[in-house]
Short mmCIF file of C-alpha atoms in Angstrom, two decimals:
data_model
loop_
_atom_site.label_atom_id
_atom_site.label_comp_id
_atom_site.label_asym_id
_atom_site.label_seq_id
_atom_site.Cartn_x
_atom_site.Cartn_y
_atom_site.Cartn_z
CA UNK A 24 139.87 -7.53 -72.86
CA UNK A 25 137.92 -4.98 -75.18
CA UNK A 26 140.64 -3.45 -75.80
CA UNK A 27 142.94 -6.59 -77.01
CA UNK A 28 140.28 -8.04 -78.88
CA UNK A 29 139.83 -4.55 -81.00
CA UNK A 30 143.77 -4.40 -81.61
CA UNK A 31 143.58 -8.22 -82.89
CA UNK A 32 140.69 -7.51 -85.15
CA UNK A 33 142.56 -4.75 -86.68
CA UNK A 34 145.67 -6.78 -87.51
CA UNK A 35 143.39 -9.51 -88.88
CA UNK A 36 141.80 -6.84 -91.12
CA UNK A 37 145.38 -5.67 -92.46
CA UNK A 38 146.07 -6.02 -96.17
CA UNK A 39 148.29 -9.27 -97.27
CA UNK A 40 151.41 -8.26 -99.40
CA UNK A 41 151.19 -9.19 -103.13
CA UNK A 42 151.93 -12.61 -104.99
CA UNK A 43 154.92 -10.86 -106.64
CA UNK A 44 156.39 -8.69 -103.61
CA UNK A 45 159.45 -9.99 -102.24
CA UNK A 46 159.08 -12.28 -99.03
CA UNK A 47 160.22 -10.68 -95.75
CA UNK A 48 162.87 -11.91 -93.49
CA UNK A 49 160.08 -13.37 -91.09
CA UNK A 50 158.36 -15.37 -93.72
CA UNK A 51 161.64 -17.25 -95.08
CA UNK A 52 161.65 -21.25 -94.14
CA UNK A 53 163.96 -22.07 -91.87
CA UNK A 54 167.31 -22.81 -92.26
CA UNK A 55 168.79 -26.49 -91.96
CA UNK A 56 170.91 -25.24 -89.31
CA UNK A 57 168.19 -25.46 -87.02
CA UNK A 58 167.28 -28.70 -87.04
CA UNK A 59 164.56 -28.44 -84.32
CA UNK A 60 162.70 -26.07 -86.44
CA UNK A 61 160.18 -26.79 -88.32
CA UNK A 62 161.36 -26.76 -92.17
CA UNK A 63 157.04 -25.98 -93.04
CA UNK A 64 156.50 -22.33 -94.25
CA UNK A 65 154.02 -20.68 -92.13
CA UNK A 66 151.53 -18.47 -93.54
CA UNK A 67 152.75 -14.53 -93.49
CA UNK A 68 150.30 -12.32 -91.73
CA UNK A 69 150.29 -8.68 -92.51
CA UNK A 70 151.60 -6.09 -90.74
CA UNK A 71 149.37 -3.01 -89.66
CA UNK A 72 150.17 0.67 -89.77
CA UNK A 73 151.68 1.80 -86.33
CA UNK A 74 149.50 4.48 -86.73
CA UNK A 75 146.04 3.09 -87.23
CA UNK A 76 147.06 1.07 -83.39
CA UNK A 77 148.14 4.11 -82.17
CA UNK A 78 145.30 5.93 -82.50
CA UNK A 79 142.60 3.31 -81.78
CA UNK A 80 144.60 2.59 -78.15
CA UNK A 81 144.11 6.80 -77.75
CA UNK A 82 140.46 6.46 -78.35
CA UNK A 83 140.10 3.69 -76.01
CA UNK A 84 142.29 5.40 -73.48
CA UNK A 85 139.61 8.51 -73.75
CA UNK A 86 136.70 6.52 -73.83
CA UNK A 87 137.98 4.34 -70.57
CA UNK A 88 139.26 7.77 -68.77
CA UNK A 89 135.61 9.60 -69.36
CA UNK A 90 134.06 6.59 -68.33
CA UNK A 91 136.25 7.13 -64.87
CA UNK A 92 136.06 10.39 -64.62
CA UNK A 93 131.95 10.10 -65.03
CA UNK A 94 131.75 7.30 -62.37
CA UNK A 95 133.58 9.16 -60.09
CA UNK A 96 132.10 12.78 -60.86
CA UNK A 97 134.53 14.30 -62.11
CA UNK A 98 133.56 15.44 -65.96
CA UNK A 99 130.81 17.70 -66.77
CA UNK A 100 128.33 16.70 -69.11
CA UNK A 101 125.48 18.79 -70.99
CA UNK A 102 121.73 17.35 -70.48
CA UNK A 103 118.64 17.89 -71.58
CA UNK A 104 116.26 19.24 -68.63
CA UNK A 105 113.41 17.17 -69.90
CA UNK A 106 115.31 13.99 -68.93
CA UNK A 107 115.75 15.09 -65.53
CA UNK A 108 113.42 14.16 -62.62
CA UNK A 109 113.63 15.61 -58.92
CA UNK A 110 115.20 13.84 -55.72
CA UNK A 111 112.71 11.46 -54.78
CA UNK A 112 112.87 13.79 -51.41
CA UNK A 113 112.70 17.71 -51.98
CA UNK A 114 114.80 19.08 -49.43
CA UNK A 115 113.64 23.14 -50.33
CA UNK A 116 110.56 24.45 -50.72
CA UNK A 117 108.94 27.12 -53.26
CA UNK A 118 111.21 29.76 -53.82
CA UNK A 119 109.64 33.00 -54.01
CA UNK A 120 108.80 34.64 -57.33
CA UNK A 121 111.06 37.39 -57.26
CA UNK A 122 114.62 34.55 -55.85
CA UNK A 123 113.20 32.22 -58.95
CA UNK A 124 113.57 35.51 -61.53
CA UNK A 125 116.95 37.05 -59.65
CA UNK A 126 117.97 33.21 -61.03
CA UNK A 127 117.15 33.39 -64.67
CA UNK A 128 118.61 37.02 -64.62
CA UNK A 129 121.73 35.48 -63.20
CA UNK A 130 121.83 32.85 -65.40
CA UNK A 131 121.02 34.56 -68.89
CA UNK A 132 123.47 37.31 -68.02
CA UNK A 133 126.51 35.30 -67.21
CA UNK A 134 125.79 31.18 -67.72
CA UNK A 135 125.64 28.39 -65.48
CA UNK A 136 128.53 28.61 -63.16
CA UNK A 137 127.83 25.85 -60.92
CA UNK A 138 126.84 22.65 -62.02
CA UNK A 139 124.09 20.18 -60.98
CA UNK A 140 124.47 16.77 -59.51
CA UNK A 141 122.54 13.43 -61.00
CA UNK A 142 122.42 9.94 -60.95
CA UNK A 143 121.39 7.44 -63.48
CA UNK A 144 117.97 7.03 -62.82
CA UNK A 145 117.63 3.69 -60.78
CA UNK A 146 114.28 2.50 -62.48
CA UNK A 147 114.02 4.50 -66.01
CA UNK A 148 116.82 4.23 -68.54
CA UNK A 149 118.30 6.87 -70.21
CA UNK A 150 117.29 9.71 -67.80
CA UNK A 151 118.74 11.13 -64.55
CA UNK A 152 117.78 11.74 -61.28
CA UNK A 153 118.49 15.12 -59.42
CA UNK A 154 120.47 15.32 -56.01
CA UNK A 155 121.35 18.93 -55.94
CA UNK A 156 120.49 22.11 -58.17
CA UNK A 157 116.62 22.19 -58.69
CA UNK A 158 116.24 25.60 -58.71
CA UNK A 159 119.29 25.76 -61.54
CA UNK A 160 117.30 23.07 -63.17
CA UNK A 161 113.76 25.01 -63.62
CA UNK A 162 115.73 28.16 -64.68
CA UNK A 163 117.62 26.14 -67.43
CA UNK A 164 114.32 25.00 -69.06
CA UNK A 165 112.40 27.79 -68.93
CA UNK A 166 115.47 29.66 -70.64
CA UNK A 167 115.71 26.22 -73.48
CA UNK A 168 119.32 25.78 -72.31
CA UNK A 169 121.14 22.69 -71.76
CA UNK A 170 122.09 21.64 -68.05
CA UNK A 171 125.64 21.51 -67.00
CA UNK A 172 125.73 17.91 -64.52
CA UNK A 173 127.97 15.97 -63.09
CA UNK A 174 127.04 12.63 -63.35
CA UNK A 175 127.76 9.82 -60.32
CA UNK A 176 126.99 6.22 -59.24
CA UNK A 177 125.01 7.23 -56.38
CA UNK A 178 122.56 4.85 -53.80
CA UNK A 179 119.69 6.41 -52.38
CA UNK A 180 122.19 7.13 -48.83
CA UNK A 181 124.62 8.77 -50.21
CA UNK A 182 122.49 10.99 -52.81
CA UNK A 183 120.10 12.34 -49.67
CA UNK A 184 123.72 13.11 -47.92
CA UNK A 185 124.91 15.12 -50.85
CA UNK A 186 121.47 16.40 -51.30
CA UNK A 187 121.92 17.95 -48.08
CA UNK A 188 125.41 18.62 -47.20
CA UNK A 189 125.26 20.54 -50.65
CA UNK A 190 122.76 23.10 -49.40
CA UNK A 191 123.85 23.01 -45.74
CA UNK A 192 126.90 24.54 -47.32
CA UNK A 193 125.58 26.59 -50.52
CA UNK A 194 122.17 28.27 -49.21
CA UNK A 195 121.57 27.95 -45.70
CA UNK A 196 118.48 26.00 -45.83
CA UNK A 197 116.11 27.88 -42.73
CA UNK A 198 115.22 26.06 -40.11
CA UNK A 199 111.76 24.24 -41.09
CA UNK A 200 112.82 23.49 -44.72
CA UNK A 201 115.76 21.43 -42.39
CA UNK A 202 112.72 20.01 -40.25
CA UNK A 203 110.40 19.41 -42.94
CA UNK A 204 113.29 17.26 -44.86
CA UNK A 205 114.39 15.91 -41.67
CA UNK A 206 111.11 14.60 -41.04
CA UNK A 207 110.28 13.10 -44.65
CA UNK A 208 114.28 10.82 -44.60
CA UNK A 209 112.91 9.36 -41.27
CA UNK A 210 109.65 8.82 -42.90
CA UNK A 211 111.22 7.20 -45.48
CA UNK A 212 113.13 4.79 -43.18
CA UNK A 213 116.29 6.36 -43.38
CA UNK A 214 118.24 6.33 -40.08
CA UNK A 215 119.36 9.21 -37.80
CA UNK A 216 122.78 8.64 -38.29
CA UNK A 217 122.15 9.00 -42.51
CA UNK A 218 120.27 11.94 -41.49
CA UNK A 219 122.11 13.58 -39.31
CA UNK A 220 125.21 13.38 -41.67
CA UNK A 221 123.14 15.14 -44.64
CA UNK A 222 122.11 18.07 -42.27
CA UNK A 223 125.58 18.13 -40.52
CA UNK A 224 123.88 17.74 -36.90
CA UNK A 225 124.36 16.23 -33.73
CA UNK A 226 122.01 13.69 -32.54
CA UNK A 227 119.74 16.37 -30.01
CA UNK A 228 119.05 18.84 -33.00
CA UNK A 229 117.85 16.48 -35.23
CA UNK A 230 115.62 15.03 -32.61
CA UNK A 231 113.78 18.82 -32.07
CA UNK A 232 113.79 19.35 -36.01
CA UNK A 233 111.89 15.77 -36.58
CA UNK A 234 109.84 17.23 -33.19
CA UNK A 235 108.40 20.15 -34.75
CA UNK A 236 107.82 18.78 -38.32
CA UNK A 237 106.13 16.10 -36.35
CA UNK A 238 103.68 18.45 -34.61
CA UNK A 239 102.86 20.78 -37.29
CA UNK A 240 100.69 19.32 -39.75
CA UNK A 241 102.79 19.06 -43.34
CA UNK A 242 99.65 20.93 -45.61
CA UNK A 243 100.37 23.55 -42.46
CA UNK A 244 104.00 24.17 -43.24
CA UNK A 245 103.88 24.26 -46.55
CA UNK A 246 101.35 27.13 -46.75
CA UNK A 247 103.26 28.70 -44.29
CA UNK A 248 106.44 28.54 -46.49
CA UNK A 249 110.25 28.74 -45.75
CA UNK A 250 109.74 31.89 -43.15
CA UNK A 251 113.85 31.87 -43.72
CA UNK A 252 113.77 34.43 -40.52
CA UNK A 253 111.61 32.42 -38.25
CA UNK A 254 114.32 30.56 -35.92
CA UNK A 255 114.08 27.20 -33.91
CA UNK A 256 112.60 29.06 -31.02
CA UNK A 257 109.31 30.05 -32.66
CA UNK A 258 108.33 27.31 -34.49
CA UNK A 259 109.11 25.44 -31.31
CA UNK A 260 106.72 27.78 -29.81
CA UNK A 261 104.24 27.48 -32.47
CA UNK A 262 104.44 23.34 -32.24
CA UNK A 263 103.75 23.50 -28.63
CA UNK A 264 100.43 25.27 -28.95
CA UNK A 265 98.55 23.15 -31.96
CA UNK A 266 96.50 21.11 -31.12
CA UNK A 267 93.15 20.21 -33.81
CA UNK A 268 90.89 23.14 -32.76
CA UNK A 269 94.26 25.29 -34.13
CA UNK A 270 94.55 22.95 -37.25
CA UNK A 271 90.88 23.74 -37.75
CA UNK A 272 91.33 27.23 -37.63
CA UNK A 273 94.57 27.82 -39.45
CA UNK A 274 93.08 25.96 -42.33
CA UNK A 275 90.15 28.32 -42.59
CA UNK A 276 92.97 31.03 -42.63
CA UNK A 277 94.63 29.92 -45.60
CA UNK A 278 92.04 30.33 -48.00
CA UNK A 279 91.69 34.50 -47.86
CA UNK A 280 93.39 36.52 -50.14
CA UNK A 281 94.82 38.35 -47.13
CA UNK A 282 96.43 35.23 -46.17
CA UNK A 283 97.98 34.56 -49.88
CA UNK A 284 99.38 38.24 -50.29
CA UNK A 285 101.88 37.51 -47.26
CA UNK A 286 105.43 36.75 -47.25
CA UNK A 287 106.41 33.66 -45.86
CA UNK A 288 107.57 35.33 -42.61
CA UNK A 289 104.26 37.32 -42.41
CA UNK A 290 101.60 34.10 -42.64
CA UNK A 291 104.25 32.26 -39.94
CA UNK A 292 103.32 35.52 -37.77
CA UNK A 293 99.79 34.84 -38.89
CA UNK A 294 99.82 31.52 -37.93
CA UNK A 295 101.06 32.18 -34.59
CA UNK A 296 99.06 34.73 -33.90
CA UNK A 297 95.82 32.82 -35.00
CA UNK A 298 97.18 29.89 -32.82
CA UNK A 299 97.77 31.70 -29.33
CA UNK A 300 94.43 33.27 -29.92
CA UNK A 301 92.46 29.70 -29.96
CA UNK A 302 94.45 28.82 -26.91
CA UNK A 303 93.37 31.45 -24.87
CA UNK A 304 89.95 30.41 -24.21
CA UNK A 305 86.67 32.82 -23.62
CA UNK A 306 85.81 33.14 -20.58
CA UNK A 307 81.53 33.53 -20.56
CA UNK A 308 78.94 34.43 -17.84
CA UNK A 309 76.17 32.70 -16.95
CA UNK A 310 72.54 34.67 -16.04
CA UNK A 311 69.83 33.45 -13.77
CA UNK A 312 66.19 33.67 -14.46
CA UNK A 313 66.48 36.57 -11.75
CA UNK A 314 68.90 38.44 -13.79
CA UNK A 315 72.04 37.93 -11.84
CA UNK A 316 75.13 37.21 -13.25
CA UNK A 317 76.18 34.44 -10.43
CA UNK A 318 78.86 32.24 -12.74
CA UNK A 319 81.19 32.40 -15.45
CA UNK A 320 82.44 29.40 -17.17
CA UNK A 321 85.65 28.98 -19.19
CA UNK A 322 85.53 26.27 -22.11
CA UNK A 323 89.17 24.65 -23.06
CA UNK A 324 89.96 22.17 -25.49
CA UNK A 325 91.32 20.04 -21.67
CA UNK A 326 89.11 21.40 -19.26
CA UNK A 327 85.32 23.72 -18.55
CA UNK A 328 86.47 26.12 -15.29
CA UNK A 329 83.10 27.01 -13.32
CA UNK A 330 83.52 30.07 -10.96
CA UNK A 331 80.50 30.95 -8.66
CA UNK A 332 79.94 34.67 -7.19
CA UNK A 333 79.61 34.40 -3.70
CA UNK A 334 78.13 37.82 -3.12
CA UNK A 335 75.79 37.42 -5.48
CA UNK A 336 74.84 33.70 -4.77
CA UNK A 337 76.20 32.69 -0.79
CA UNK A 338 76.04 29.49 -0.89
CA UNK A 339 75.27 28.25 -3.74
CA UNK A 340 78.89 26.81 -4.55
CA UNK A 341 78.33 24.39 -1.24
CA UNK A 342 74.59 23.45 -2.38
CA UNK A 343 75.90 22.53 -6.06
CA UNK A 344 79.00 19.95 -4.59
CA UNK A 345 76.37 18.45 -2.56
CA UNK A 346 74.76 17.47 -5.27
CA UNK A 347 77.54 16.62 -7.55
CA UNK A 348 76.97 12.54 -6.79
CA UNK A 349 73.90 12.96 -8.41
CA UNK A 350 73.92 15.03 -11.20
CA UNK A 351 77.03 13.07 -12.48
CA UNK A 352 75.18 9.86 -12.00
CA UNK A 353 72.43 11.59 -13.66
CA UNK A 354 75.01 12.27 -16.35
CA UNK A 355 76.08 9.04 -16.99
CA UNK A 356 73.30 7.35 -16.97
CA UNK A 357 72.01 9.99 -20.14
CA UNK A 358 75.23 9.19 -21.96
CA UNK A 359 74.82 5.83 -21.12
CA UNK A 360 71.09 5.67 -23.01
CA UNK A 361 72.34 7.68 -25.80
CA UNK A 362 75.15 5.33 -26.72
CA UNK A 363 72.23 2.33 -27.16
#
């Protein structure tokens, strides 16, 4: 309709031929042979220049064709980086220093080859929302260059399945940067089968990725980093053994500077490391007033083992369960008064 409604204002706009030009064939009165016709002389509209319609149904025909071509993804655009904002879930984490300036080498050196994927932002107008190319992104601004996009109609399913297929494909995401984002989609009420089309899984290794995100605390991972050669194995291993004594500990960990000059592998080994320690618990002995060491006692986060000598102390394992009835009642009945 846009498009008739321009081409009719154009011939409306045409210029009328003068008073003293000779009338055209169309504008004659009819002739009494036609005696059905009516003999009134109609008012002669002018003509436009073929060229002027030509040209305006060309720019329309563009204009219509980008419009396509930008719905569907096909055109790339130039933005500015300052009217971009990240997916509203990362999917990578922190590169490190020395990936992030291999980029802007790359990049200043030979251009951006690849570009980005955006949406129109769904709640601000006039800027765009990121699905894929963060990392192109930050190197664009900090070098003041424009950012080469594609730009697509996307919901919030479909741009966390690009988001994902896009980096399954391009950088081989490792294995808890695929948990961690694994675990913030379901967080975010987005089902297993959405998620387990943006990671390109079957339905039993997205259930141990959303596993170990789930027992590892997030603040955890993150100081831990990408660890891009730690495998499914170990951080399965490493999930298994936390617990909040470990939490507790790790945390401590992360404030040293020993801790902060590692590579993300090196604080996962850290980490693990720090963790199997806690769980093996220290075994202590336990001196009487006479000087004999007669029991050791381990202290777990589940259980406190008691083990008696019985060649330093015969008997004294039998004489203790007798009275196990009563010290516990004697127990209770402490805890009990405390809690008034």
């Amino acid at each position: 309709m846009a498009r008739l409604n321009l081409l009719a204002d154009l011939i409306d706009e045409g210029t009328a031929p003068a008073a003293n030009q000779p009338v055209e064939q169309g504008d004659r009165p009819h002739k009494v042979d036609r005696p059905f016709a009516s003999t009134d002389k109609r008012p002669s509209r002018p003509t436009p220049q073929l060229g002027t319609i030509t040209q305006t149904v060309d720019v329309l025909a563009r204009a219509e064709e980008m419009q396509r071509q930008l719905s569907q993804g096909q055109t790339i655009v130039e933005l500015d980086p300052a009217d971009l904002d990240a997916s509203f879930v990362p999917d990578r984490m922190a590169p490190s220093e020395e990936d992030h300036q291999e980029l802007l080498r790359s990049i200043r050196d030979r251009g951006q080859i690849v570009p980005v994927l955006v949406r129109p932002h769904p709640t601000e107008n006039g800027r765009y929302q990121i699905a894929f190319g963060h990392r192109r992104v930050r190197a664009l601004k900090e070098l003041s260059l424009k950012v080469k996009a594609t730009v697509r109609n996307l919901t919030d399913e479909e741009l966390v399945v690009a988001q994902g297929q896009e980096n399954n494909a391009r950088t081989n995401l490792s294995f808890i940067e695929r948990a961690r984002f694994a675990k913030q989609l379901e967080d975010r009420k987005f089902t297993r089968e959405v998620i387990s089309q943006s990671l390109c899984i079957d339905p039993g290794n997205l259930s141990r990725l959303i596993s170990v995100a789930s027992s590892i605390p997030l603040d955890i991972i993150d100081a831990i980093g990408p660890a891009p050669s730690i495998g499914q194995g170990r951080w399965m291993d490493l999930s298994a053994s936390m617990d909040n004594r470990a939490h507790q500990k790790v945390r401590k960990a992360f404030t040293s500077d020993d801790f902060q000059r590692l590579s993300s592998d090196a604080r996962f080994q850290f980490v693990l490391a720090q963790v199997k320690k806690t769980e093996r618990a220290q075994t202590e002995a336990w001196t009487a007033n006479d000087g004999l060491k007669v029991a050791k006692y381990t202290r777990g986060d589940k259980k406190f083992q008691l083990t008696l000598d019985e060649k330093l102390a015969p008997e004294f394992g039998n004489f203790l369960l007798a009275k196990l009835d009563s010290l516990y009642s004697e127990f209770r009945a402490q805890a009990h008064k405390s809690e008034e």
